[in-house]
Amino acid sequence: MGKKTPEEIKFLRQDGITKGFKVIITGKGGAGKTTLTALLAWAFVNRGYKVLAVDEDPQMNLPFALGYPTERSKELVPLSQNLDYIEEKTGARPGTGWGAFLRLNPPVEDVVDRFGIKLNEALSFLVMGTVIQPATGCLCPENALLDAVIKHISLRQDELVLLDTQAGVEHFGRALAKGFSHCLVVTDASFNAMAVATHSIKLAKEIGIKRIYLVVNRLDGGPLIQRAKDLIQRFDIDKRVDSIFSLPQENGLFELEPAVIDLYKKDPNSALVQAVKDICEQLIPKS
Ligand SMILES: Nc1ncnc2c1ncn2[C@@H]1O[C@H](COP(=O)(O)OP(=O)(O)OP(=O)(O)O)[C@@H](O)[C@H]1O
Ligand SMILES: [Mg+2]
């Protein structure tokens, strides 16, 4: 990873960018959510932001995309499996008779300090783990805790939050995406991905996310660009989003996996890095 020294980060922060905003990254499976989240995290760090990257996907790919060593994967305990913390906060231990004692809005101000993993002075991540969400809603301790954590994170003012989600749209049905100011809906130039994107855009709007963007990933030459344009028109997407961004296919990514963030070191002038930096600039509030 292209690590910066604390001095360099301090220098970058001298422009006074400290206040955060909250970005949720969503889209169809395999569209490129985690790749974009990781590359964007580093783009924002380089622009002087303090970034908290949150992995909502139980597959927990984000830490490794951000450069967390794969050989330390056993040390990553998602919050949903941290039984002691869940019990400490909700008053109930998952899997035990909890009913009467469950605290629904547990105080979780300490969650990032205790469980956030610092990759460097400006970049940390937090892994959430699996959320069980039957159609009826689940008042289990894990859900009470994870909902409280997301709510707490969405209120933190001193850092930019990037929330990488599980494929699909389920997170919009929960409190999960509430409090987020920006939504990046990632798609590729396929019909199915655009259909999921269209649904996500609608749901993001319904829960009140102010800025919604489409990101068309893996564009590789004219025919794909044309197909993406046709689908955007067909689904009437351009009228429903604030902007549409595109990301090029980057064949060198494959060999960097899972640490895709290393693209900044290996090929800082690549078209993908430039396109991600461009998204970063567009997202930064102008005031
Ligand atoms: N612009 C790109 N160029 C080349 N490969 C890419 C690009 N974006 C993503 N990929 C590759 O596509 C695959 C899926 O990407 P990624 O894991 O980011 O998707 P995802 O939406 O997070 O998937 P999931 O839904 O499984 O979480 C990865 O192998 C990744 O390296
Ligand atoms: Mg992912």
PDB file of C-alpha atoms and ligand atoms in Angstrom:
ATOM      1  CA  MET A   1       0.000   0.000   0.000  1.00  0.00           C
ATOM      2  CA  GLY A   2       1.193   3.517  -0.739  1.00  0.00           C
ATOM      3  CA  LYS A   3       1.508   4.401   2.939  1.00  0.00           C
ATOM      4  CA  LYS A   4       1.999   8.025   3.850  1.00  0.00           C
ATOM      5  CA  THR A   5       4.070   9.123   6.773  1.00  0.00           C
ATOM      6  CA  PRO A   6       2.217  10.942   9.571  1.00  0.00           C
ATOM      7  CA  GLU A   7       4.027  14.133   8.498  1.00  0.00           C
ATOM      8  CA  GLU A   8       2.685  13.826   4.960  1.00  0.00           C
ATOM      9  CA  ILE A   9      -0.830  13.204   6.212  1.00  0.00           C
ATOM     10  CA  LYS A  10      -0.586  16.147   8.592  1.00  0.00           C
ATOM     11  CA  PHE A  11       0.530  18.298   5.697  1.00  0.00           C
ATOM     12  CA  LEU A  12      -2.389  17.142   3.595  1.00  0.00           C
ATOM     13  CA  ARG A  13      -4.792  17.986   6.381  1.00  0.00           C
ATOM     14  CA  GLN A  14      -3.605  21.564   6.639  1.00  0.00           C
ATOM     15  CA  ASP A  15      -6.300  22.641   4.235  1.00  0.00           C
ATOM     16  CA  GLY A  16      -8.723  22.112   7.076  1.00  0.00           C
ATOM     17  CA  ILE A  17     -10.738  19.263   5.606  1.00  0.00           C
ATOM     18  CA  THR A  18     -11.789  17.358   8.661  1.00  0.00           C
ATOM     19  CA  LYS A  19     -15.561  17.261   8.637  1.00  0.00           C
ATOM     20  CA  GLY A  20     -16.881  14.071   7.259  1.00  0.00           C
ATOM     21  CA  PHE A  21     -19.813  12.980   5.229  1.00  0.00           C
ATOM     22  CA  LYS A  22     -21.280   9.529   4.773  1.00  0.00           C
ATOM     23  CA  VAL A  23     -21.197   7.509   1.589  1.00  0.00           C
ATOM     24  CA  ILE A  24     -22.932   4.183   1.074  1.00  0.00           C
ATOM     25  CA  ILE A  25     -21.685   2.036  -1.830  1.00  0.00           C
ATOM     26  CA  THR A  26     -24.251  -0.356  -3.192  1.00  0.00           C
ATOM     27  CA  GLY A  27     -25.011  -2.447  -6.293  1.00  0.00           C
ATOM     28  CA  LYS A  28     -25.295  -5.886  -7.788  1.00  0.00           C
ATOM     29  CA  GLY A  29     -22.957  -8.701  -6.779  1.00  0.00           C
ATOM     30  CA  GLY A  30     -19.545  -8.381  -8.383  1.00  0.00           C
ATOM     31  CA  ALA A  31     -20.209  -4.922  -9.801  1.00  0.00           C
ATOM     32  CA  GLY A  32     -17.094  -3.500  -8.136  1.00  0.00           C
ATOM     33  CA  LYS A  33     -18.368  -2.059  -4.834  1.00  0.00           C
ATOM     34  CA  THR A  34     -15.439  -3.201  -2.721  1.00  0.00           C
ATOM     35  CA  THR A  35     -12.858  -2.199  -5.320  1.00  0.00           C
ATOM     36  CA  LEU A  36     -14.358   1.256  -5.580  1.00  0.00           C
ATOM     37  CA  THR A  37     -14.669   1.625  -1.795  1.00  0.00           C
ATOM     38  CA  ALA A  38     -11.004   0.771  -1.265  1.00  0.00           C
ATOM     39  CA  LEU A  39      -9.691   2.999  -4.047  1.00  0.00           C
ATOM     40  CA  LEU A  40     -11.956   5.823  -2.978  1.00  0.00           C
ATOM     41  CA  ALA A  41     -10.848   5.499   0.649  1.00  0.00           C
ATOM     42  CA  TRP A  42      -7.272   6.145  -0.339  1.00  0.00           C
ATOM     43  CA  ALA A  43      -8.249   8.958  -2.719  1.00  0.00           C
ATOM     44  CA  PHE A  44      -9.976  10.726   0.185  1.00  0.00           C
ATOM     45  CA  VAL A  45      -7.035  10.142   2.522  1.00  0.00           C
ATOM     46  CA  ASN A  46      -4.836  11.819  -0.067  1.00  0.00           C
ATOM     47  CA  ARG A  47      -7.233  14.752  -0.078  1.00  0.00           C
ATOM     48  CA  GLY A  48      -6.776  15.213   3.642  1.00  0.00           C
ATOM     49  CA  TYR A  49      -9.756  13.300   4.971  1.00  0.00           C
ATOM     50  CA  LYS A  50      -9.799  10.997   7.912  1.00  0.00           C
ATOM     51  CA  VAL A  51     -11.612   7.929   6.579  1.00  0.00           C
ATOM     52  CA  LEU A  52     -13.518   5.158   8.325  1.00  0.00           C
ATOM     53  CA  ALA A  53     -14.293   2.316   5.910  1.00  0.00           C
ATOM     54  CA  VAL A  54     -17.063   0.046   7.153  1.00  0.00           C
ATOM     55  CA  ASP A  55     -17.582  -3.447   5.778  1.00  0.00           C
ATOM     56  CA  GLU A  56     -21.199  -4.537   5.966  1.00  0.00           C
ATOM     57  CA  ASP A  57     -20.636  -7.543   3.727  1.00  0.00           C
ATOM     58  CA  PRO A  58     -20.267 -10.770   5.743  1.00  0.00           C
ATOM     59  CA  GLN A  59     -17.699 -11.923   3.204  1.00  0.00           C
ATOM     60  CA  MET A  60     -15.374  -9.278   4.670  1.00  0.00           C
ATOM     61  CA  ASN A  61     -13.402  -8.495   1.514  1.00  0.00           C
ATOM     62  CA  LEU A  62     -12.897  -4.826   2.239  1.00  0.00           C
ATOM     63  CA  PRO A  63     -10.080  -5.060   4.805  1.00  0.00           C
ATOM     64  CA  PHE A  64      -7.927  -7.003   2.338  1.00  0.00           C
ATOM     65  CA  ALA A  65      -8.806  -4.665  -0.528  1.00  0.00           C
ATOM     66  CA  LEU A  66      -7.504  -1.892   1.753  1.00  0.00           C
ATOM     67  CA  GLY A  67      -4.241  -3.737   2.293  1.00  0.00           C
ATOM     68  CA  TYR A  68      -4.890  -5.514   5.589  1.00  0.00           C
ATOM     69  CA  PRO A  69      -2.627  -8.613   5.453  1.00  0.00           C
ATOM     70  CA  THR A  70      -4.460 -11.794   4.494  1.00  0.00           C
ATOM     71  CA  GLU A  71      -2.276 -13.809   6.889  1.00  0.00           C
ATOM     72  CA  ARG A  72      -3.903 -11.902   9.747  1.00  0.00           C
ATOM     73  CA  SER A  73      -7.442 -12.742   8.668  1.00  0.00           C
ATOM     74  CA  LYS A  74      -8.021 -14.864  11.790  1.00  0.00           C
ATOM     75  CA  GLU A  75      -7.642 -11.739  13.915  1.00  0.00           C
ATOM     76  CA  LEU A  76     -10.616 -10.110  12.235  1.00  0.00           C
ATOM     77  CA  VAL A  77     -13.653 -10.676  14.410  1.00  0.00           C
ATOM     78  CA  PRO A  78     -16.779  -9.089  12.963  1.00  0.00           C
ATOM     79  CA  LEU A  79     -18.945  -7.215  15.440  1.00  0.00           C
ATOM     80  CA  SER A  80     -21.804  -9.626  14.891  1.00  0.00           C
ATOM     81  CA  GLN A  81     -19.623 -12.414  16.286  1.00  0.00           C
ATOM     82  CA  ASN A  82     -18.256 -10.448  19.166  1.00  0.00           C
ATOM     83  CA  LEU A  83     -20.506 -12.080  21.718  1.00  0.00           C
ATOM     84  CA  ASP A  84     -18.976 -10.374  24.750  1.00  0.00           C
ATOM     85  CA  TYR A  85     -19.417  -6.916  23.263  1.00  0.00           C
ATOM     86  CA  ILE A  86     -22.975  -7.668  22.165  1.00  0.00           C
ATOM     87  CA  GLU A  87     -23.809  -8.879  25.644  1.00  0.00           C
ATOM     88  CA  GLU A  88     -22.077  -5.947  27.309  1.00  0.00           C
ATOM     89  CA  LYS A  89     -24.051  -3.478  25.216  1.00  0.00           C
ATOM     90  CA  THR A  90     -27.439  -5.065  24.726  1.00  0.00           C
ATOM     91  CA  GLY A  91     -27.605  -6.957  28.006  1.00  0.00           C
ATOM     92  CA  ALA A  92     -28.216 -10.182  26.128  1.00  0.00           C
ATOM     93  CA  ARG A  93     -25.920 -12.824  24.748  1.00  0.00           C
ATOM     94  CA  PRO A  94     -26.760 -14.089  21.246  1.00  0.00           C
ATOM     95  CA  GLY A  95     -28.226 -17.567  21.328  1.00  0.00           C
ATOM     96  CA  THR A  96     -29.385 -17.393  24.932  1.00  0.00           C
ATOM     97  CA  GLY A  97     -32.758 -16.521  26.403  1.00  0.00           C
ATOM     98  CA  TRP A  98     -32.553 -12.788  25.860  1.00  0.00           C
ATOM     99  CA  GLY A  99     -36.133 -11.648  25.313  1.00  0.00           C
ATOM    100  CA  ALA A 100     -36.944  -9.543  28.353  1.00  0.00           C
ATOM    101  CA  PHE A 101     -33.520  -7.986  28.801  1.00  0.00           C
ATOM    102  CA  LEU A 102     -32.659  -6.747  25.327  1.00  0.00           C
ATOM    103  CA  ARG A 103     -31.541  -3.104  25.223  1.00  0.00           C
ATOM    104  CA  LEU A 104     -32.656  -1.793  21.831  1.00  0.00           C
ATOM    105  CA  ASN A 105     -30.568   1.354  21.598  1.00  0.00           C
ATOM    106  CA  PRO A 106     -27.357   0.347  23.291  1.00  0.00           C
ATOM    107  CA  PRO A 107     -24.675   3.026  23.766  1.00  0.00           C
ATOM    108  CA  VAL A 108     -21.913   2.251  21.279  1.00  0.00           C
ATOM    109  CA  GLU A 109     -19.745   5.394  21.292  1.00  0.00           C
ATOM    110  CA  ASP A 110     -16.714   3.249  22.006  1.00  0.00           C
ATOM    111  CA  VAL A 111     -17.134   0.919  19.039  1.00  0.00           C
ATOM    112  CA  VAL A 112     -14.647   2.501  16.633  1.00  0.00           C
ATOM    113  CA  ASP A 113     -12.005   2.993  19.318  1.00  0.00           C
ATOM    114  CA  ARG A 114     -12.324  -0.571  20.487  1.00  0.00           C
ATOM    115  CA  PHE A 115     -12.867  -2.445  17.249  1.00  0.00           C
ATOM    116  CA  GLY A 116     -11.821  -0.137  14.446  1.00  0.00           C
ATOM    117  CA  ILE A 117      -8.544  -1.281  12.921  1.00  0.00           C
ATOM    118  CA  LYS A 118      -6.142   1.481  12.001  1.00  0.00           C
ATOM    119  CA  LEU A 119      -4.246   0.990   8.764  1.00  0.00           C
ATOM    120  CA  ASN A 120      -2.545   4.329   9.211  1.00  0.00           C
ATOM    121  CA  GLU A 121      -3.181   7.630  10.922  1.00  0.00           C
ATOM    122  CA  ALA A 122      -5.934   8.628   8.511  1.00  0.00           C
ATOM    123  CA  LEU A 123      -7.501   5.316   7.515  1.00  0.00           C
ATOM    124  CA  SER A 124      -9.363   2.816   9.699  1.00  0.00           C
ATOM    125  CA  PHE A 125     -11.874   0.109   9.048  1.00  0.00           C
ATOM    126  CA  LEU A 126     -14.577  -1.704  10.953  1.00  0.00           C
ATOM    127  CA  VAL A 127     -16.102  -5.067  10.060  1.00  0.00           C
ATOM    128  CA  MET A 128     -19.760  -5.583  10.860  1.00  0.00           C
ATOM    129  CA  GLY A 129     -20.444  -9.192   9.913  1.00  0.00           C
ATOM    130  CA  THR A 130     -23.666 -10.971   9.091  1.00  0.00           C
ATOM    131  CA  VAL A 131     -27.004  -9.495   9.959  1.00  0.00           C
ATOM    132  CA  ILE A 132     -29.912 -11.840  10.309  1.00  0.00           C
ATOM    133  CA  GLN A 133     -32.977 -10.184   8.914  1.00  0.00           C
ATOM    134  CA  PRO A 134     -36.020 -12.368   8.517  1.00  0.00           C
ATOM    135  CA  ALA A 135     -39.013 -10.769   6.838  1.00  0.00           C
ATOM    136  CA  THR A 136     -40.649 -10.135  10.176  1.00  0.00           C
ATOM    137  CA  GLY A 137     -37.645  -8.233  11.471  1.00  0.00           C
ATOM    138  CA  CYS A 138     -35.458  -9.693  14.159  1.00  0.00           C
ATOM    139  CA  LEU A 139     -35.160  -8.297  17.638  1.00  0.00           C
ATOM    140  CA  CYS A 140     -32.066 -10.318  18.327  1.00  0.00           C
ATOM    141  CA  PRO A 141     -29.078  -8.855  20.158  1.00  0.00           C
ATOM    142  CA  GLU A 142     -26.834  -8.915  17.055  1.00  0.00           C
ATOM    143  CA  ASN A 143     -29.247  -6.770  15.083  1.00  0.00           C
ATOM    144  CA  ALA A 144     -29.876  -4.377  17.935  1.00  0.00           C
ATOM    145  CA  LEU A 145     -26.136  -3.857  18.198  1.00  0.00           C
ATOM    146  CA  LEU A 146     -25.383  -3.518  14.484  1.00  0.00           C
ATOM    147  CA  ASP A 147     -28.231  -1.080  13.948  1.00  0.00           C
ATOM    148  CA  ALA A 148     -27.018   1.027  16.859  1.00  0.00           C
ATOM    149  CA  VAL A 149     -23.472   0.959  15.510  1.00  0.00           C
ATOM    150  CA  ILE A 150     -24.513   2.134  12.052  1.00  0.00           C
ATOM    151  CA  LYS A 151     -26.664   4.833  13.584  1.00  0.00           C
ATOM    152  CA  HIS A 152     -23.767   5.970  15.722  1.00  0.00           C
ATOM    153  CA  ILE A 153     -21.337   5.915  12.783  1.00  0.00           C
ATOM    154  CA  SER A 154     -23.698   7.915  10.615  1.00  0.00           C
ATOM    155  CA  LEU A 155     -23.583  10.661  13.248  1.00  0.00           C
ATOM    156  CA  ARG A 156     -19.823  10.882  13.678  1.00  0.00           C
ATOM    157  CA  GLN A 157     -18.703  14.253  12.430  1.00  0.00           C
ATOM    158  CA  ASP A 158     -14.959  14.070  12.372  1.00  0.00           C
ATOM    159  CA  GLU A 159     -14.447  11.587   9.585  1.00  0.00           C
ATOM    160  CA  LEU A 160     -15.625  10.478   6.220  1.00  0.00           C
ATOM    161  CA  VAL A 161     -17.485   7.167   6.370  1.00  0.00           C
ATOM    162  CA  LEU A 162     -17.524   4.798   3.392  1.00  0.00           C
ATOM    163  CA  LEU A 163     -19.924   1.889   3.850  1.00  0.00           C
ATOM    164  CA  ASP A 164     -19.320  -1.075   1.554  1.00  0.00           C
ATOM    165  CA  THR A 165     -22.478  -3.162   1.453  1.00  0.00           C
ATOM    166  CA  GLN A 166     -23.466  -6.691   0.688  1.00  0.00           C
ATOM    167  CA  ALA A 167     -24.747  -7.286  -2.864  1.00  0.00           C
ATOM    168  CA  GLY A 168     -28.388  -6.460  -3.449  1.00  0.00           C
ATOM    169  CA  VAL A 169     -30.763  -3.997  -1.864  1.00  0.00           C
ATOM    170  CA  GLU A 170     -31.626  -5.531   1.529  1.00  0.00           C
ATOM    171  CA  HIS A 171     -29.682  -2.885   3.463  1.00  0.00           C
ATOM    172  CA  PHE A 172     -32.168  -0.264   2.301  1.00  0.00           C
ATOM    173  CA  GLY A 173     -34.923  -2.122   4.124  1.00  0.00           C
ATOM    174  CA  ARG A 174     -33.153  -1.685   7.434  1.00  0.00           C
ATOM    175  CA  ALA A 175     -32.086   1.364   9.318  1.00  0.00           C
ATOM    176  CA  LEU A 176     -28.706   0.741   7.777  1.00  0.00           C
ATOM    177  CA  ALA A 177     -28.593   3.396   5.096  1.00  0.00           C
ATOM    178  CA  LYS A 178     -30.309   6.098   7.134  1.00  0.00           C
ATOM    179  CA  GLY A 179     -28.100   9.023   7.973  1.00  0.00           C
ATOM    180  CA  PHE A 180     -25.994   8.592   4.874  1.00  0.00           C
ATOM    181  CA  SER A 181     -25.654  11.680   2.723  1.00  0.00           C
ATOM    182  CA  HIS A 182     -24.323  10.141  -0.481  1.00  0.00           C
ATOM    183  CA  CYS A 183     -25.025   6.904  -2.309  1.00  0.00           C
ATOM    184  CA  LEU A 184     -22.833   5.440  -5.020  1.00  0.00           C
ATOM    185  CA  VAL A 185     -24.700   2.831  -7.005  1.00  0.00           C
ATOM    186  CA  VAL A 186     -22.192   0.630  -8.800  1.00  0.00           C
ATOM    187  CA  THR A 187     -23.117  -1.246 -11.953  1.00  0.00           C
ATOM    188  CA  ASP A 188     -21.566  -2.666 -15.073  1.00  0.00           C
ATOM    189  CA  ALA A 189     -22.929  -2.418 -18.587  1.00  0.00           C
ATOM    190  CA  SER A 190     -25.223  -5.435 -18.200  1.00  0.00           C
ATOM    191  CA  PHE A 191     -29.019  -5.420 -18.113  1.00  0.00           C
ATOM    192  CA  ASN A 192     -29.205  -7.203 -14.755  1.00  0.00           C
ATOM    193  CA  ALA A 193     -26.784  -4.897 -12.995  1.00  0.00           C
ATOM    194  CA  MET A 194     -28.567  -1.828 -14.364  1.00  0.00           C
ATOM    195  CA  ALA A 195     -31.895  -3.255 -13.189  1.00  0.00           C
ATOM    196  CA  VAL A 196     -30.523  -3.683  -9.646  1.00  0.00           C
ATOM    197  CA  ALA A 197     -29.043  -0.190  -9.872  1.00  0.00           C
ATOM    198  CA  THR A 198     -32.403   1.266 -10.856  1.00  0.00           C
ATOM    199  CA  HIS A 199     -34.048  -0.394  -7.877  1.00  0.00           C
ATOM    200  CA  SER A 200     -31.281   0.801  -5.538  1.00  0.00           C
ATOM    201  CA  ILE A 201     -31.613   4.384  -6.771  1.00  0.00           C
ATOM    202  CA  LYS A 202     -35.332   4.308  -6.039  1.00  0.00           C
ATOM    203  CA  LEU A 203     -34.829   2.911  -2.536  1.00  0.00           C
ATOM    204  CA  ALA A 204     -31.977   5.304  -1.750  1.00  0.00           C
ATOM    205  CA  LYS A 205     -34.235   8.187  -2.691  1.00  0.00           C
ATOM    206  CA  GLU A 206     -37.088   6.823  -0.599  1.00  0.00           C
ATOM    207  CA  ILE A 207     -35.001   6.689   2.553  1.00  0.00           C
ATOM    208  CA  GLY A 208     -33.878  10.260   1.982  1.00  0.00           C
ATOM    209  CA  ILE A 209     -30.294  10.039   0.747  1.00  0.00           C
ATOM    210  CA  LYS A 210     -29.628  13.442  -0.749  1.00  0.00           C
ATOM    211  CA  ARG A 211     -26.986  12.742  -3.380  1.00  0.00           C
ATOM    212  CA  ILE A 212     -27.230   9.654  -5.537  1.00  0.00           C
ATOM    213  CA  TYR A 213     -24.727   8.745  -8.246  1.00  0.00           C
ATOM    214  CA  LEU A 214     -24.457   5.939 -10.743  1.00  0.00           C
ATOM    215  CA  VAL A 215     -20.994   4.473 -11.298  1.00  0.00           C
ATOM    216  CA  VAL A 216     -20.675   2.356 -14.431  1.00  0.00           C
ATOM    217  CA  ASN A 217     -17.698   0.104 -13.905  1.00  0.00           C
ATOM    218  CA  ARG A 218     -15.461  -1.963 -16.168  1.00  0.00           C
ATOM    219  CA  LEU A 219     -16.067  -0.006 -19.322  1.00  0.00           C
ATOM    220  CA  ASP A 220     -13.722  -1.317 -21.938  1.00  0.00           C
ATOM    221  CA  GLY A 221     -14.088   0.410 -25.270  1.00  0.00           C
ATOM    222  CA  GLY A 222     -16.833   1.717 -27.492  1.00  0.00           C
ATOM    223  CA  PRO A 223     -19.396  -1.117 -27.681  1.00  0.00           C
ATOM    224  CA  LEU A 224     -19.673  -1.388 -23.880  1.00  0.00           C
ATOM    225  CA  ILE A 225     -19.963   2.356 -23.493  1.00  0.00           C
ATOM    226  CA  GLN A 226     -22.756   2.373 -26.056  1.00  0.00           C
ATOM    227  CA  ARG A 227     -24.513  -0.489 -24.288  1.00  0.00           C
ATOM    228  CA  ALA A 228     -24.248   1.338 -20.967  1.00  0.00           C
ATOM    229  CA  LYS A 229     -25.708   4.477 -22.544  1.00  0.00           C
ATOM    230  CA  ASP A 230     -28.595   2.516 -24.053  1.00  0.00           C
ATOM    231  CA  LEU A 231     -29.393   0.864 -20.720  1.00  0.00           C
ATOM    232  CA  ILE A 232     -29.191   4.145 -18.845  1.00  0.00           C
ATOM    233  CA  GLN A 233     -31.712   5.540 -21.282  1.00  0.00           C
ATOM    234  CA  ARG A 234     -33.907   2.473 -21.169  1.00  0.00           C
ATOM    235  CA  PHE A 235     -34.086   2.541 -17.349  1.00  0.00           C
ATOM    236  CA  ASP A 236     -34.402   6.301 -17.383  1.00  0.00           C
ATOM    237  CA  ILE A 237     -31.524   6.535 -14.928  1.00  0.00           C
ATOM    238  CA  ASP A 238     -30.046   9.878 -15.914  1.00  0.00           C
ATOM    239  CA  LYS A 239     -33.054  11.764 -14.621  1.00  0.00           C
ATOM    240  CA  ARG A 240     -32.898  10.016 -11.254  1.00  0.00           C
ATOM    241  CA  VAL A 241     -29.267  10.585 -10.267  1.00  0.00           C
ATOM    242  CA  ASP A 242     -27.107  13.613  -9.600  1.00  0.00           C
ATOM    243  CA  SER A 243     -24.296  12.425 -11.883  1.00  0.00           C
ATOM    244  CA  ILE A 244     -23.115   9.395 -13.768  1.00  0.00           C
ATOM    245  CA  PHE A 245     -19.479   8.349 -13.453  1.00  0.00           C
ATOM    246  CA  SER A 246     -17.620   5.700 -15.355  1.00  0.00           C
ATOM    247  CA  LEU A 247     -14.666   3.541 -14.412  1.00  0.00           C
ATOM    248  CA  PRO A 248     -12.486   1.804 -16.985  1.00  0.00           C
ATOM    249  CA  GLN A 249     -11.600  -1.862 -17.050  1.00  0.00           C
ATOM    250  CA  GLU A 250      -8.164  -2.210 -15.416  1.00  0.00           C
ATOM    251  CA  ASN A 251      -6.544  -5.479 -16.324  1.00  0.00           C
ATOM    252  CA  GLY A 252      -3.696  -5.028 -13.842  1.00  0.00           C
ATOM    253  CA  LEU A 253      -6.120  -5.218 -10.921  1.00  0.00           C
ATOM    254  CA  PHE A 254      -6.316  -8.966 -11.074  1.00  0.00           C
ATOM    255  CA  GLU A 255      -2.712  -9.556 -10.047  1.00  0.00           C
ATOM    256  CA  LEU A 256      -2.982  -7.102  -7.140  1.00  0.00           C
ATOM    257  CA  GLU A 257      -5.975  -8.825  -5.577  1.00  0.00           C
ATOM    258  CA  PRO A 258      -7.008  -8.770  -2.909  1.00  0.00           C
ATOM    259  CA  ALA A 259      -5.015  -5.588  -2.096  1.00  0.00           C
ATOM    260  CA  VAL A 260      -6.416  -3.514  -4.957  1.00  0.00           C
ATOM    261  CA  ILE A 261      -5.390  -0.337  -3.109  1.00  0.00           C
ATOM    262  CA  ASP A 262      -1.832  -1.101  -4.248  1.00  0.00           C
ATOM    263  CA  LEU A 263      -2.822   0.207  -7.664  1.00  0.00           C
ATOM    264  CA  TYR A 264      -1.912   3.648  -6.279  1.00  0.00           C
ATOM    265  CA  LYS A 265       1.661   2.464  -5.851  1.00  0.00           C
ATOM    266  CA  LYS A 266       1.942   0.266  -8.910  1.00  0.00           C
ATOM    267  CA  ASP A 267       0.271   2.488 -11.444  1.00  0.00           C
ATOM    268  CA  PRO A 268      -0.694   5.858  -9.986  1.00  0.00           C
ATOM    269  CA  ASN A 269      -1.358   7.269 -13.440  1.00  0.00           C
ATOM    270  CA  SER A 270      -3.670   4.474 -14.522  1.00  0.00           C
ATOM    271  CA  ALA A 271      -7.017   5.461 -15.968  1.00  0.00           C
ATOM    272  CA  LEU A 272      -8.821   3.719 -13.078  1.00  0.00           C
ATOM    273  CA  VAL A 273      -6.936   5.680 -10.401  1.00  0.00           C
ATOM    274  CA  GLN A 274      -7.602   8.914 -12.279  1.00  0.00           C
ATOM    275  CA  ALA A 275     -11.306   8.115 -12.607  1.00  0.00           C
ATOM    276  CA  VAL A 276     -11.596   7.314  -8.882  1.00  0.00           C
ATOM    277  CA  LYS A 277      -9.830  10.562  -7.995  1.00  0.00           C
ATOM    278  CA  ASP A 278     -12.312  12.342 -10.194  1.00  0.00           C
ATOM    279  CA  ILE A 279     -15.246  10.790  -8.298  1.00  0.00           C
ATOM    280  CA  CYS A 280     -13.575  11.826  -5.037  1.00  0.00           C
ATOM    281  CA  GLU A 281     -13.341  15.449  -6.225  1.00  0.00           C
ATOM    282  CA  GLN A 282     -16.957  15.450  -7.349  1.00  0.00           C
ATOM    283  CA  LEU A 283     -18.164  14.150  -3.989  1.00  0.00           C
ATOM    284  CA  ILE A 284     -16.334  16.710  -1.869  1.00  0.00           C
ATOM    285  CA  PRO A 285     -18.838  19.331  -0.808  1.00  0.00           C
ATOM    286  CA  LYS A 286     -18.097  22.586  -2.553  1.00  0.00           C
ATOM    287  CA  SER A 287     -18.897  25.047   0.244  1.00  0.00           C
TER     288      SER A 287
HETATM  289  N1  LIG B   1     -12.543  -1.520 -13.100  1.00  0.00           N
HETATM  290  C1  LIG B   1     -12.199  -2.793 -12.950  1.00  0.00           C
HETATM  291  N2  LIG B   1     -11.318  -3.367 -13.817  1.00  0.00           N
HETATM  292  C2  LIG B   1     -10.989  -4.671 -13.692  1.00  0.00           C
HETATM  293  N3  LIG B   1     -11.442  -5.483 -12.742  1.00  0.00           N
HETATM  294  C3  LIG B   1     -12.314  -4.970 -11.848  1.00  0.00           C
HETATM  295  C4  LIG B   1     -12.744  -3.607 -11.903  1.00  0.00           C
HETATM  296  N4  LIG B   1     -13.603  -3.400 -10.880  1.00  0.00           N
HETATM  297  C5  LIG B   1     -13.719  -4.560 -10.232  1.00  0.00           C
HETATM  298  N5  LIG B   1     -12.951  -5.512 -10.807  1.00  0.00           N
HETATM  299  C6  LIG B   1     -12.832  -6.907 -10.402  1.00  0.00           C
HETATM  300  O1  LIG B   1     -14.135  -7.482 -10.378  1.00  0.00           O
HETATM  301  C7  LIG B   1     -14.267  -8.393  -9.298  1.00  0.00           C
HETATM  302  C8  LIG B   1     -15.432  -7.966  -8.425  1.00  0.00           C
HETATM  303  O2  LIG B   1     -15.102  -6.722  -7.828  1.00  0.00           O
HETATM  304  P1  LIG B   1     -15.542  -6.382  -6.340  1.00  0.00           P
HETATM  305  O3  LIG B   1     -15.170  -7.469  -5.407  1.00  0.00           O
HETATM  306  O4  LIG B   1     -15.051  -5.014  -6.066  1.00  0.00           O
HETATM  307  O5  LIG B   1     -17.114  -6.370  -6.533  1.00  0.00           O
HETATM  308  P2  LIG B   1     -18.241  -6.315  -5.422  1.00  0.00           P
HETATM  309  O6  LIG B   1     -19.350  -5.561  -6.008  1.00  0.00           O
HETATM  310  O7  LIG B   1     -17.672  -5.803  -4.147  1.00  0.00           O
HETATM  311  O8  LIG B   1     -18.590  -7.848  -5.270  1.00  0.00           O
HETATM  312  P3  LIG B   1     -19.488  -8.535  -4.112  1.00  0.00           P
HETATM  313  O9  LIG B   1     -20.910  -8.251  -4.482  1.00  0.00           O
HETATM  314  O10 LIG B   1     -19.126  -9.977  -4.226  1.00  0.00           O
HETATM  315  O11 LIG B   1     -19.088  -7.911  -2.817  1.00  0.00           O
HETATM  316  C9  LIG B   1     -12.941  -8.384  -8.571  1.00  0.00           C
HETATM  317  O12 LIG B   1     -12.167  -9.477  -9.059  1.00  0.00           O
HETATM  318  C10 LIG B   1     -12.308  -7.063  -8.976  1.00  0.00           C
HETATM  319  O13 LIG B   1     -10.893  -7.080  -8.955  1.00  0.00           O
HETATM  320 MG    MG B   2     -17.744  -6.577  -2.208  1.00  0.00          MG
END
